[in-house]
Amino acid sequence: MTKSILVINGPNLNLLGTREPEIYGADTLGDIKDKMTAKAASVEMDIDFRQSNTEGEIVGWIQEAREHHDAIIINAGALTHTSVAIMDALLAVDKPCVEVHLSNIFKREKFRHHSYISAAAVGLITGFGATGYLMAVDAVKNELK
Ligand code: DQA
C-alpha cells in the first residue's frame, strides 16, 4: 500500500515567498507543496500537506497521525524553539518524524539553536531551503523500508 506522510508547517510559513526571502528563499508554500507532491509520487508515497499558525491545531494533527499516516515531516517554525506540547505529541506517536528548517538554525540567533522537535525526531535537515523538504521525503522513505 502507498505510504502516507503528514507534512506540517507551523506559524508564518504561509507567508513564504514574501517573508524575509533572503533568509527563507523565493518559493511560496504552494511551490513547496507542488515539489513535494511530485517528489513523493516518484517514490510511491502520498503527502498530506498542511499549515497552521496555531499550536493546538498542530498538536491535534499529530494525534490524528497515529491512525492516518505512516510518518511525519515537520517544520514547526518558531514553535520549534518553544513547544513542549508539540514535542510530547510527537513522542506519543510511534511513527518516524523528520524535522526540517529552510534556514540553518545554528547559524542564526542563539534562541533558535535549541529545538524541542529534535528530541522526538529521527533527524534534522536544516539550511537547504525548499530542497530540505525533498530530502526529508527520501529520509522518510528510507526509515519506512
Ligand atoms: C524556520 C526557523 C525558525 O527559527 C523560524 O521561527 C521559522 C522558520 C525555518 O524554516 O528556517 O519560522 O523553522
PDB file of C-alpha atoms and ligand atoms in Angstrom:
ATOM      1  CA  MET A   1       0.000   0.000   0.000  1.00  0.00           C
ATOM      2  CA  THR A   2       1.125   3.575  -0.701  1.00  0.00           C
ATOM      3  CA  LYS A   3       2.521   5.122   2.481  1.00  0.00           C
ATOM      4  CA  SER A   4       1.212   8.475   3.652  1.00  0.00           C
ATOM      5  CA  ILE A   5       3.354  11.297   5.074  1.00  0.00           C
ATOM      6  CA  LEU A   6       1.791  14.091   7.113  1.00  0.00           C
ATOM      7  CA  VAL A   7       3.678  17.336   6.348  1.00  0.00           C
ATOM      8  CA  ILE A   8       3.171  20.016   8.998  1.00  0.00           C
ATOM      9  CA  ASN A   9       4.172  23.656   8.619  1.00  0.00           C
ATOM     10  CA  GLY A  10       3.937  25.964  11.618  1.00  0.00           C
ATOM     11  CA  PRO A  11       3.404  29.686  12.187  1.00  0.00           C
ATOM     12  CA  ASN A  12       4.200  32.251   9.481  1.00  0.00           C
ATOM     13  CA  LEU A  13       5.196  29.663   6.891  1.00  0.00           C
ATOM     14  CA  ASN A  14       2.043  30.646   4.979  1.00  0.00           C
ATOM     15  CA  LEU A  15       3.941  33.882   4.208  1.00  0.00           C
ATOM     16  CA  LEU A  16       6.819  32.163   2.384  1.00  0.00           C
ATOM     17  CA  GLY A  17       7.791  33.877  -0.848  1.00  0.00           C
ATOM     18  CA  THR A  18       7.326  37.336   0.649  1.00  0.00           C
ATOM     19  CA  ARG A  19       8.636  36.726   4.191  1.00  0.00           C
ATOM     20  CA  GLU A  20      12.345  37.607   4.504  1.00  0.00           C
ATOM     21  CA  PRO A  21      13.197  35.950   1.156  1.00  0.00           C
ATOM     22  CA  GLU A  22      16.922  36.497   1.802  1.00  0.00           C
ATOM     23  CA  ILE A  23      16.576  34.001   4.693  1.00  0.00           C
ATOM     24  CA  TYR A  24      13.736  31.720   3.592  1.00  0.00           C
ATOM     25  CA  GLY A  25      14.001  31.820  -0.219  1.00  0.00           C
ATOM     26  CA  ALA A  26      11.610  32.775  -3.017  1.00  0.00           C
ATOM     27  CA  ASP A  27       9.427  29.663  -3.056  1.00  0.00           C
ATOM     28  CA  THR A  28       5.892  30.029  -1.722  1.00  0.00           C
ATOM     29  CA  LEU A  29       4.417  27.313   0.484  1.00  0.00           C
ATOM     30  CA  GLY A  30       2.307  26.325  -2.550  1.00  0.00           C
ATOM     31  CA  ASP A  31       5.501  25.871  -4.608  1.00  0.00           C
ATOM     32  CA  ILE A  32       6.957  23.642  -1.868  1.00  0.00           C
ATOM     33  CA  LYS A  33       3.746  21.619  -1.740  1.00  0.00           C
ATOM     34  CA  ASP A  34       3.844  21.063  -5.522  1.00  0.00           C
ATOM     35  CA  LYS A  35       7.516  20.000  -5.468  1.00  0.00           C
ATOM     36  CA  MET A  36       6.919  17.646  -2.529  1.00  0.00           C
ATOM     37  CA  THR A  37       3.856  16.106  -4.141  1.00  0.00           C
ATOM     38  CA  ALA A  38       5.885  15.306  -7.266  1.00  0.00           C
ATOM     39  CA  LYS A  39       8.839  14.008  -5.233  1.00  0.00           C
ATOM     40  CA  ALA A  40       6.621  11.803  -3.051  1.00  0.00           C
ATOM     41  CA  ALA A  41       4.870  10.374  -6.131  1.00  0.00           C
ATOM     42  CA  SER A  42       8.274   9.495  -7.626  1.00  0.00           C
ATOM     43  CA  VAL A  43       8.998   7.257  -4.624  1.00  0.00           C
ATOM     44  CA  GLU A  44       5.415   5.948  -4.446  1.00  0.00           C
ATOM     45  CA  MET A  45       4.320   7.890  -1.388  1.00  0.00           C
ATOM     46  CA  ASP A  46       1.464  10.310  -0.709  1.00  0.00           C
ATOM     47  CA  ILE A  47       1.725  13.571   1.187  1.00  0.00           C
ATOM     48  CA  ASP A  48      -0.914  15.360   3.238  1.00  0.00           C
ATOM     49  CA  PHE A  49       0.425  18.942   3.323  1.00  0.00           C
ATOM     50  CA  ARG A  50      -0.828  21.371   5.994  1.00  0.00           C
ATOM     51  CA  GLN A  51      -0.009  24.721   7.620  1.00  0.00           C
ATOM     52  CA  SER A  52      -1.272  26.276  10.838  1.00  0.00           C
ATOM     53  CA  ASN A  53      -0.465  29.327  12.916  1.00  0.00           C
ATOM     54  CA  THR A  54      -1.942  27.628  15.998  1.00  0.00           C
ATOM     55  CA  GLU A  55      -0.079  25.292  18.359  1.00  0.00           C
ATOM     56  CA  GLY A  56      -3.202  23.390  19.486  1.00  0.00           C
ATOM     57  CA  GLU A  57      -4.258  22.662  15.912  1.00  0.00           C
ATOM     58  CA  ILE A  58      -0.815  21.223  15.176  1.00  0.00           C
ATOM     59  CA  VAL A  59      -0.998  19.016  18.301  1.00  0.00           C
ATOM     60  CA  GLY A  60      -4.397  17.736  17.077  1.00  0.00           C
ATOM     61  CA  TRP A  61      -2.986  16.892  13.642  1.00  0.00           C
ATOM     62  CA  ILE A  62      -0.070  14.980  15.183  1.00  0.00           C
ATOM     63  CA  GLN A  63      -2.503  12.956  17.304  1.00  0.00           C
ATOM     64  CA  GLU A  64      -4.510  12.177  14.145  1.00  0.00           C
ATOM     65  CA  ALA A  65      -1.368  10.778  12.500  1.00  0.00           C
ATOM     66  CA  ARG A  66      -1.490   7.836  14.932  1.00  0.00           C
ATOM     67  CA  GLU A  67      -4.381   6.446  12.867  1.00  0.00           C
ATOM     68  CA  HIS A  68      -3.990   8.003   9.446  1.00  0.00           C
ATOM     69  CA  HIS A  69      -0.327   8.432   8.489  1.00  0.00           C
ATOM     70  CA  ASP A  70       2.914   6.430   8.367  1.00  0.00           C
ATOM     71  CA  ALA A  71       5.382   9.254   9.046  1.00  0.00           C
ATOM     72  CA  ILE A  72       5.593  12.978   9.804  1.00  0.00           C
ATOM     73  CA  ILE A  73       7.722  15.745   8.286  1.00  0.00           C
ATOM     74  CA  ILE A  74       7.548  18.921  10.358  1.00  0.00           C
ATOM     75  CA  ASN A  75       8.786  22.486  10.126  1.00  0.00           C
ATOM     76  CA  ALA A  76       7.262  23.892  13.296  1.00  0.00           C
ATOM     77  CA  GLY A  77       8.553  27.437  12.625  1.00  0.00           C
ATOM     78  CA  ALA A  78       9.061  29.415  15.835  1.00  0.00           C
ATOM     79  CA  LEU A  79       7.194  26.722  17.831  1.00  0.00           C
ATOM     80  CA  THR A  80      10.318  24.599  17.283  1.00  0.00           C
ATOM     81  CA  HIS A  81      12.015  26.604  19.990  1.00  0.00           C
ATOM     82  CA  THR A  82       9.144  26.809  22.496  1.00  0.00           C
ATOM     83  CA  SER A  83       6.660  23.956  22.233  1.00  0.00           C
ATOM     84  CA  VAL A  84       6.870  21.143  24.769  1.00  0.00           C
ATOM     85  CA  ALA A  85       3.289  20.270  23.694  1.00  0.00           C
ATOM     86  CA  ILE A  86       4.333  19.535  20.103  1.00  0.00           C
ATOM     87  CA  MET A  87       7.337  17.523  21.301  1.00  0.00           C
ATOM     88  CA  ASP A  88       5.112  15.463  23.631  1.00  0.00           C
ATOM     89  CA  ALA A  89       2.571  14.837  20.845  1.00  0.00           C
ATOM     90  CA  LEU A  90       5.358  13.621  18.529  1.00  0.00           C
ATOM     91  CA  LEU A  91       6.748  11.358  21.264  1.00  0.00           C
ATOM     92  CA  ALA A  92       3.267   9.872  21.728  1.00  0.00           C
ATOM     93  CA  VAL A  93       3.045   8.935  18.028  1.00  0.00           C
ATOM     94  CA  ASP A  94       5.126   5.904  17.297  1.00  0.00           C
ATOM     95  CA  LYS A  95       5.923   6.961  13.716  1.00  0.00           C
ATOM     96  CA  PRO A  96       9.163   8.302  12.224  1.00  0.00           C
ATOM     97  CA  CYS A  97       9.408  12.090  12.262  1.00  0.00           C
ATOM     98  CA  VAL A  98      11.844  14.217  10.241  1.00  0.00           C
ATOM     99  CA  GLU A  99      12.409  17.840  11.267  1.00  0.00           C
ATOM    100  CA  VAL A 100      13.011  20.422   8.535  1.00  0.00           C
ATOM    101  CA  HIS A 101      14.064  24.070   8.550  1.00  0.00           C
ATOM    102  CA  LEU A 102      14.594  26.236   5.494  1.00  0.00           C
ATOM    103  CA  SER A 103      17.344  28.270   7.167  1.00  0.00           C
ATOM    104  CA  ASN A 104      20.307  26.879   9.102  1.00  0.00           C
ATOM    105  CA  ILE A 105      19.004  27.472  12.630  1.00  0.00           C
ATOM    106  CA  PHE A 106      22.522  27.044  14.089  1.00  0.00           C
ATOM    107  CA  LYS A 107      23.888  29.962  12.062  1.00  0.00           C
ATOM    108  CA  ARG A 108      21.245  32.299  13.439  1.00  0.00           C
ATOM    109  CA  GLU A 109      20.317  33.847  16.806  1.00  0.00           C
ATOM    110  CA  LYS A 110      21.109  31.762  19.899  1.00  0.00           C
ATOM    111  CA  PHE A 111      17.425  31.262  20.783  1.00  0.00           C
ATOM    112  CA  ARG A 112      16.991  29.313  17.519  1.00  0.00           C
ATOM    113  CA  HIS A 113      19.743  26.830  18.418  1.00  0.00           C
ATOM    114  CA  HIS A 114      17.515  24.765  20.685  1.00  0.00           C
ATOM    115  CA  SER A 115      14.769  22.595  19.176  1.00  0.00           C
ATOM    116  CA  TYR A 116      12.143  20.715  21.204  1.00  0.00           C
ATOM    117  CA  ILE A 117      11.210  18.892  17.971  1.00  0.00           C
ATOM    118  CA  SER A 118      14.670  17.297  17.673  1.00  0.00           C
ATOM    119  CA  ALA A 119      14.061  15.292  20.869  1.00  0.00           C
ATOM    120  CA  ALA A 120      11.241  13.481  19.050  1.00  0.00           C
ATOM    121  CA  ALA A 121      12.697  13.335  15.516  1.00  0.00           C
ATOM    122  CA  VAL A 122      14.782  10.700  13.763  1.00  0.00           C
ATOM    123  CA  GLY A 123      16.869  13.553  12.382  1.00  0.00           C
ATOM    124  CA  LEU A 124      17.066  17.153  11.316  1.00  0.00           C
ATOM    125  CA  ILE A 125      17.545  18.804   7.899  1.00  0.00           C
ATOM    126  CA  THR A 126      18.376  22.485   8.248  1.00  0.00           C
ATOM    127  CA  GLY A 127      19.689  25.157   5.890  1.00  0.00           C
ATOM    128  CA  PHE A 128      18.935  23.737   2.446  1.00  0.00           C
ATOM    129  CA  GLY A 129      15.873  25.865   1.719  1.00  0.00           C
ATOM    130  CA  ALA A 130      12.930  24.196  -0.004  1.00  0.00           C
ATOM    131  CA  THR A 131      15.217  21.330  -1.107  1.00  0.00           C
ATOM    132  CA  GLY A 132      15.300  20.235   2.542  1.00  0.00           C
ATOM    133  CA  TYR A 133      11.653  19.193   2.286  1.00  0.00           C
ATOM    134  CA  LEU A 134      12.502  16.943  -0.677  1.00  0.00           C
ATOM    135  CA  MET A 135      15.481  15.481   1.199  1.00  0.00           C
ATOM    136  CA  ALA A 136      13.074  14.720   4.051  1.00  0.00           C
ATOM    137  CA  VAL A 137      10.900  12.610   1.719  1.00  0.00           C
ATOM    138  CA  ASP A 138      13.952  10.447   0.919  1.00  0.00           C
ATOM    139  CA  ALA A 139      14.776  10.227   4.628  1.00  0.00           C
ATOM    140  CA  VAL A 140      11.233   9.042   5.426  1.00  0.00           C
ATOM    141  CA  LYS A 141      11.286   6.535   2.565  1.00  0.00           C
ATOM    142  CA  ASN A 142      14.493   5.091   3.991  1.00  0.00           C
ATOM    143  CA  GLU A 143      13.082   4.951   7.539  1.00  0.00           C
ATOM    144  CA  LEU A 144       9.969   3.083   6.400  1.00  0.00           C
ATOM    145  CA  LYS A 145      11.896   0.422   4.445  1.00  0.00           C
TER     146      LYS A 145
HETATM  147  C1  DQA B   1      12.305  28.121  10.494  1.00  0.00           C
HETATM  148  C2  DQA B   1      13.328  28.631  11.531  1.00  0.00           C
HETATM  149  C3  DQA B   1      12.625  29.166  12.778  1.00  0.00           C
HETATM  150  O1  DQA B   1      13.580  29.643  13.714  1.00  0.00           O
HETATM  151  C4  DQA B   1      11.700  30.307  12.414  1.00  0.00           C
HETATM  152  O2  DQA B   1      10.997  30.762  13.550  1.00  0.00           O
HETATM  153  C5  DQA B   1      10.759  29.942  11.305  1.00  0.00           C
HETATM  154  C6  DQA B   1      11.267  29.182  10.169  1.00  0.00           C
HETATM  155  C7  DQA B   1      12.975  27.703   9.179  1.00  0.00           C
HETATM  156  O3  DQA B   1      12.328  27.024   8.386  1.00  0.00           O
HETATM  157  O4  DQA B   1      14.123  28.102   8.908  1.00  0.00           O
HETATM  158  O5  DQA B   1       9.598  30.341  11.300  1.00  0.00           O
HETATM  159  O6  DQA B   1      11.658  26.977  11.030  1.00  0.00           O
END
